[in-house]
Amino acid sequence: MIRTLFAATLCTFLALVAALPTAAHAEVPVRVRVIKGSRQGPAKVDPRLEDLRRQLSPLAYVRWEQVSEHRMDLERGRTQFVELPDGDSAALTLQERHGDTVTFEVALTSRNTQSRLTVQKGQRIVHQVTGEKKGEALFLTVNAWP
Amino acid sequence: MKDCVRYAPMLGAREGELTEEEQHALDLHLQGCAGCRATAAELAALDGLVGESLMARANARDFAPFVDEVMARVGAPGLAPARGRRGFLGWFRTHPRAALASLVPFVAAVALVVYVRLERGGESGPMASLEIATEGEVTMVLQTSDGPVVLLDDGEHS
């Protein structure tokens, strides 16, 4: 009987140990940057946004600069807010995570907009967060596991 | 004669088997009965012979190696340590139901590990497409190899 209990306890422990890595990855570290795109002026990309050049190049905005950068750990279902220069904020929520694939929800309350975007590790989300004003617009870029 | 019949069973009694009254009555009877005295003497002699015989046989036996022999039997392979010799598998053979019951959580643990590994393995491949669901005023989503680009509605321009 004691051996049975011992064996059961040992197996339960092994199962927990096997499940621990999954639990340990419940949080997803993300790098969030607020960037500004302008239609006017000479084409220029902030050196800090060099990794985004290919993703931004199809857009009509030619001048890009980084406004702010935030690093945070997102937990599933827990919303975190990113302050925007205009006083508004963007809500960022980790919806799902399967291995190296994550689904984020970007919500803009001022525009009543919600976007659910699924990306893999190494990919980035570029989401416009303000309407265009005088040829300029703000974007939010999210990179998981930076 | 009647008294002899009464006291005859008491003649072979050992010390302490008779009450004080019975012992006193038997002594009185023996003082006046030569036949019962002779019988009692024979029984006492026989008892002594038997005792001496038993003592002689006991003394003839050598108990010196007794402890060593017992310890040798206790420690002999094939007796007490048999459980250890059989080991864990032996325990499984002697307790099949308990062994089966103990295997259930083990199988469950293995299944969980396999499930987690398979889930991770299945996710390691490239995504065929991005799942994008939007609500509100999102009007355009560009899918690039670096990730999606979401552009807002031009109607919000001010």
Coordinates of C-alpha atoms in Angstrom, one line a residue:
Chain A
M1 CA 0.0 0.0 0.0
I2 CA 2.8 2.4 0.9
R3 CA 4.6 1.5 -2.3
T4 CA 1.5 2.2 -4.3
L5 CA 1.0 5.6 -2.7
F6 CA 4.7 6.3 -3.2
A7 CA 4.4 5.3 -6.9
A8 CA 1.3 7.4 -7.3
T9 CA 2.9 10.4 -5.7
L10 CA 6.0 10.0 -7.8
C11 CA 4.0 9.9 -11.0
T12 CA 1.9 12.9 -10.0
F13 CA 5.1 14.8 -9.3
L14 CA 6.5 13.8 -12.7
A15 CA 3.3 15.0 -14.3
L16 CA 3.5 18.3 -12.5
V17 CA 7.2 18.7 -13.5
A18 CA 6.2 18.0 -17.1
A19 CA 3.5 20.5 -17.0
L20 CA 5.6 23.2 -15.3
P21 CA 7.3 24.5 -18.4
T22 CA 3.9 25.2 -19.9
A23 CA 2.8 27.1 -16.8
A24 CA 6.1 28.9 -16.7
H25 CA 5.5 30.2 -20.2
A26 CA 2.1 31.7 -19.3
E27 CA 3.5 35.2 -19.5
V28 CA 4.6 36.5 -22.8
P29 CA 7.2 39.3 -22.8
V30 CA 6.4 41.9 -25.4
R31 CA 8.1 45.0 -26.7
V32 CA 5.6 47.7 -27.5
R33 CA 6.6 50.8 -29.4
V34 CA 4.6 53.9 -30.3
I35 CA 5.7 55.2 -33.6
K36 CA 4.7 58.2 -35.7
G37 CA 4.4 58.2 -39.5
S38 CA 4.4 61.3 -41.6
R39 CA 3.6 61.8 -45.2
Q40 CA 5.5 65.0 -45.5
G41 CA 9.2 65.5 -45.5
P42 CA 12.1 63.5 -46.8
A43 CA 11.9 59.8 -46.4
K44 CA 13.6 58.8 -43.2
V45 CA 13.3 55.9 -40.8
D46 CA 14.3 56.2 -37.2
P47 CA 17.3 53.9 -36.7
R48 CA 15.5 52.3 -33.8
L49 CA 12.8 51.3 -36.3
E50 CA 15.2 49.7 -38.7
D51 CA 13.8 46.2 -38.0
L52 CA 10.4 47.5 -39.1
R53 CA 11.5 49.0 -42.4
R54 CA 10.2 46.2 -44.6
Q55 CA 6.9 46.1 -42.8
L56 CA 6.4 49.9 -43.0
S57 CA 7.7 50.4 -46.6
P58 CA 4.3 49.5 -48.3
L59 CA 2.6 52.4 -46.4
A60 CA 2.2 55.9 -47.8
Y61 CA 4.0 57.3 -44.8
V62 CA 7.6 58.1 -45.6
R63 CA 9.0 59.5 -42.4
W64 CA 9.0 57.3 -39.3
E65 CA 10.1 58.1 -35.8
Q66 CA 9.8 56.3 -32.5
V67 CA 7.8 58.1 -29.9
S68 CA 8.0 55.8 -27.0
E69 CA 8.9 52.2 -26.1
H70 CA 7.5 49.9 -23.4
R71 CA 8.5 46.4 -22.3
M72 CA 5.9 44.4 -20.4
D73 CA 4.9 40.9 -19.7
L74 CA 1.4 40.0 -20.9
E75 CA -0.7 37.5 -19.1
R76 CA -3.5 35.8 -20.9
G77 CA -6.7 37.7 -20.5
R78 CA -5.1 40.5 -18.6
T79 CA -5.2 43.9 -20.4
Q80 CA -2.4 46.4 -20.2
F81 CA -2.7 49.9 -21.5
V82 CA -0.2 51.9 -23.5
E83 CA -0.4 55.6 -23.2
L84 CA -0.4 57.5 -26.5
P85 CA 1.0 61.1 -26.9
D86 CA -2.5 62.5 -27.5
G87 CA -3.7 61.4 -24.1
D88 CA -5.6 58.4 -25.4
S89 CA -4.5 54.9 -24.6
A90 CA -4.4 51.6 -26.4
A91 CA -5.4 48.4 -24.6
L92 CA -3.3 45.4 -25.3
T93 CA -4.5 41.9 -24.3
L94 CA -3.0 38.5 -24.8
Q95 CA -5.9 36.4 -26.0
E96 CA -4.2 33.1 -26.7
R97 CA -0.9 31.5 -26.8
H98 CA 0.0 28.2 -28.5
G99 CA 3.7 27.6 -28.4
D100 CA 5.4 30.3 -30.4
T101 CA 2.1 31.7 -31.7
V102 CA 0.2 34.4 -29.9
T103 CA -3.0 36.2 -30.5
F104 CA -3.2 39.8 -29.3
E105 CA -6.2 42.0 -29.1
V106 CA -5.6 45.7 -29.7
A107 CA -8.5 47.9 -28.5
L108 CA -8.8 51.6 -29.2
T109 CA -11.7 52.9 -27.0
S110 CA -11.8 56.3 -28.6
R111 CA -12.5 54.7 -32.0
N112 CA -14.5 51.7 -30.7
T113 CA -12.1 49.4 -32.5
Q114 CA -10.9 46.0 -31.6
S115 CA -8.5 43.9 -33.6
R116 CA -7.4 40.4 -32.9
L117 CA -4.1 39.6 -34.5
T118 CA -2.2 36.3 -34.5
V119 CA 1.5 36.4 -35.0
Q120 CA 4.4 34.0 -34.6
K121 CA 7.6 34.6 -32.7
G122 CA 9.7 37.0 -34.7
Q123 CA 6.7 38.7 -36.3
R124 CA 5.4 42.1 -35.3
I125 CA 2.1 43.8 -35.3
V126 CA 1.9 47.3 -36.7
H127 CA -1.5 48.8 -35.8
Q128 CA -2.6 52.3 -36.5
V129 CA -3.9 53.8 -33.3
T130 CA -4.9 57.3 -34.3
G131 CA -6.5 58.8 -37.3
E132 CA -4.4 60.8 -39.7
K133 CA -3.9 64.5 -38.7
K134 CA -2.0 66.8 -41.0
G135 CA -0.4 63.9 -42.7
E136 CA 0.7 62.3 -39.6
A137 CA -0.6 59.2 -37.7
L138 CA 0.5 57.2 -34.7
F139 CA 1.0 53.5 -34.8
L140 CA 1.6 50.8 -32.3
T141 CA 4.0 48.0 -33.0
V142 CA 4.0 44.9 -30.8
N143 CA 6.8 42.3 -30.8
A144 CA 6.4 39.2 -28.8
W145 CA 9.6 37.6 -27.2
P146 CA 11.8 40.5 -28.4
Chain B
M1 CA -10.1 -49.3 51.6
K2 CA -12.8 -46.7 50.9
D3 CA -10.4 -44.0 52.0
C4 CA -7.6 -45.4 49.8
V5 CA -9.9 -45.1 46.7
R6 CA -10.6 -41.5 47.7
Y7 CA -6.9 -40.6 48.3
A8 CA -5.4 -42.6 45.4
P9 CA -5.8 -39.8 42.8
M10 CA -4.0 -37.5 45.2
L11 CA -0.9 -39.6 45.6
G12 CA 0.6 -38.5 42.3
A13 CA -0.3 -34.8 42.8
R14 CA 2.5 -32.4 42.5
E15 CA 3.3 -29.7 44.9
G16 CA 0.7 -27.0 44.9
E17 CA -1.9 -29.0 43.2
L18 CA -3.8 -29.9 46.4
T19 CA -5.5 -27.5 48.8
E20 CA -4.2 -27.2 52.3
E21 CA -7.1 -29.2 53.6
E22 CA -6.7 -32.0 51.0
Q23 CA -2.9 -32.1 51.7
H24 CA -3.6 -32.4 55.5
A25 CA -6.2 -35.1 55.0
L26 CA -3.8 -37.0 52.7
D27 CA -1.0 -36.8 55.2
L28 CA -3.3 -38.2 57.9
H29 CA -4.3 -41.0 55.6
L30 CA -0.8 -41.9 54.7
Q31 CA 0.2 -42.1 58.4
G32 CA -2.4 -44.9 58.9
C33 CA -2.2 -46.7 55.5
A34 CA 0.9 -48.6 54.6
G35 CA -0.4 -49.5 51.1
C36 CA -0.9 -45.9 50.1
R37 CA 2.5 -45.0 51.6
A38 CA 4.1 -47.7 49.4
T39 CA 2.2 -46.4 46.3
A40 CA 3.2 -42.9 47.0
A41 CA 6.8 -43.9 47.4
E42 CA 6.7 -45.7 44.1
L43 CA 5.2 -42.7 42.3
A44 CA 7.8 -40.4 43.9
A45 CA 10.6 -42.7 42.7
L46 CA 9.2 -43.0 39.2
D47 CA 8.7 -39.2 39.0
G48 CA 12.3 -38.8 40.1
L49 CA 13.5 -41.2 37.5
V50 CA 11.6 -39.5 34.7
G51 CA 12.9 -36.2 35.8
E52 CA 16.4 -37.4 35.9
S53 CA 16.0 -39.0 32.5
L54 CA 14.7 -35.8 31.0
M55 CA 17.5 -33.8 32.6
A56 CA 20.1 -36.3 31.4
R57 CA 18.8 -36.0 27.8
A58 CA 18.7 -32.2 28.0
N59 CA 22.2 -32.1 29.4
A60 CA 23.4 -34.4 26.7
R61 CA 22.3 -31.9 24.1
D62 CA 24.8 -29.2 23.3
F63 CA 23.0 -25.8 23.2
A64 CA 26.1 -23.8 22.7
P65 CA 25.7 -23.5 18.9
F66 CA 21.9 -23.0 19.2
V67 CA 22.1 -19.2 18.8
D68 CA 24.5 -19.4 15.9
E69 CA 22.3 -21.9 14.2
V70 CA 19.2 -19.7 14.6
M71 CA 21.0 -16.7 13.4
A72 CA 22.3 -18.6 10.5
R73 CA 18.8 -19.7 9.5
V74 CA 17.4 -16.2 9.9
G75 CA 20.2 -14.7 7.8
A76 CA 20.2 -17.5 5.3
P77 CA 19.5 -16.6 1.7
G78 CA 16.1 -17.7 0.5
L79 CA 14.4 -17.0 3.8
A80 CA 13.9 -13.5 5.2
P81 CA 15.9 -11.5 2.6
A82 CA 13.9 -13.1 -0.1
R83 CA 11.8 -10.0 -0.5
G84 CA 14.8 -7.9 -1.1
R85 CA 16.2 -10.4 -3.5
R86 CA 13.1 -10.4 -5.6
G87 CA 13.2 -6.6 -5.8
F88 CA 10.7 -4.2 -7.2
L89 CA 9.6 -6.5 -9.9
G90 CA 9.0 -9.3 -7.4
W91 CA 6.7 -6.9 -5.5
F92 CA 4.8 -6.3 -8.7
R93 CA 4.4 -10.1 -9.2
T94 CA 3.1 -10.6 -5.7
H95 CA 0.8 -7.5 -5.8
P96 CA -0.6 -7.4 -9.3
R97 CA -3.6 -5.3 -8.5
A98 CA -1.6 -2.8 -6.6
A99 CA 0.9 -2.7 -9.4
L100 CA -1.8 -2.1 -11.9
A101 CA -3.3 0.7 -9.7
S102 CA 0.1 2.3 -9.4
L103 CA 0.6 2.2 -13.2
V104 CA -2.5 4.3 -13.8
P105 CA -1.1 7.6 -12.7
F106 CA 2.2 6.7 -14.4
V107 CA 0.4 6.1 -17.7
A108 CA -1.5 9.3 -17.1
A109 CA 1.7 11.2 -16.6
V110 CA 3.2 9.7 -19.7
A111 CA 0.1 10.7 -21.7
L112 CA 0.3 14.2 -20.4
V113 CA 3.9 14.5 -21.3
V114 CA 3.3 13.1 -24.8
Y115 CA 0.3 15.4 -25.2
V116 CA 2.3 18.5 -24.2
R117 CA 5.2 17.5 -26.5
L118 CA 2.9 16.8 -29.4
E119 CA 1.1 20.1 -28.9
R120 CA 4.4 21.9 -28.9
G121 CA 5.7 20.0 -31.9
G122 CA 2.6 20.7 -33.9
E123 CA 3.0 24.4 -33.2
S124 CA 6.5 24.7 -34.3
G125 CA 5.7 24.6 -38.0
P126 CA 5.0 27.7 -39.9
M127 CA 1.6 29.2 -39.8
A128 CA -0.3 28.8 -43.0
S129 CA -2.1 32.1 -42.5
L130 CA -2.7 34.7 -39.9
E131 CA -6.0 34.7 -38.1
I132 CA -7.3 38.2 -38.1
A133 CA -10.6 39.3 -36.7
T134 CA -11.5 42.9 -36.5
E135 CA -14.4 44.9 -35.2
G136 CA -15.2 48.5 -35.5
E137 CA -13.6 50.8 -38.0
V138 CA -10.6 48.8 -39.1
T139 CA -10.6 49.0 -42.9
M140 CA -7.4 47.5 -44.1
V141 CA -5.0 44.9 -43.0
L142 CA -1.8 44.2 -44.8
Q143 CA -0.3 40.8 -44.3
T144 CA 3.4 40.9 -44.5
S145 CA 6.0 38.3 -43.8
D146 CA 7.0 40.4 -40.7
G147 CA 3.4 40.5 -39.4
P148 CA 0.1 42.3 -40.0
V149 CA -0.3 46.0 -40.5
V150 CA -3.6 47.4 -39.5
L151 CA -4.7 50.7 -41.0
L152 CA -7.6 52.7 -39.7
D153 CA -10.5 54.0 -41.6
D154 CA -9.8 57.2 -43.6
G155 CA -13.2 58.5 -42.6
E156 CA -11.7 59.4 -39.2
H157 CA -9.2 61.8 -40.7
S158 CA -9.7 65.3 -39.3

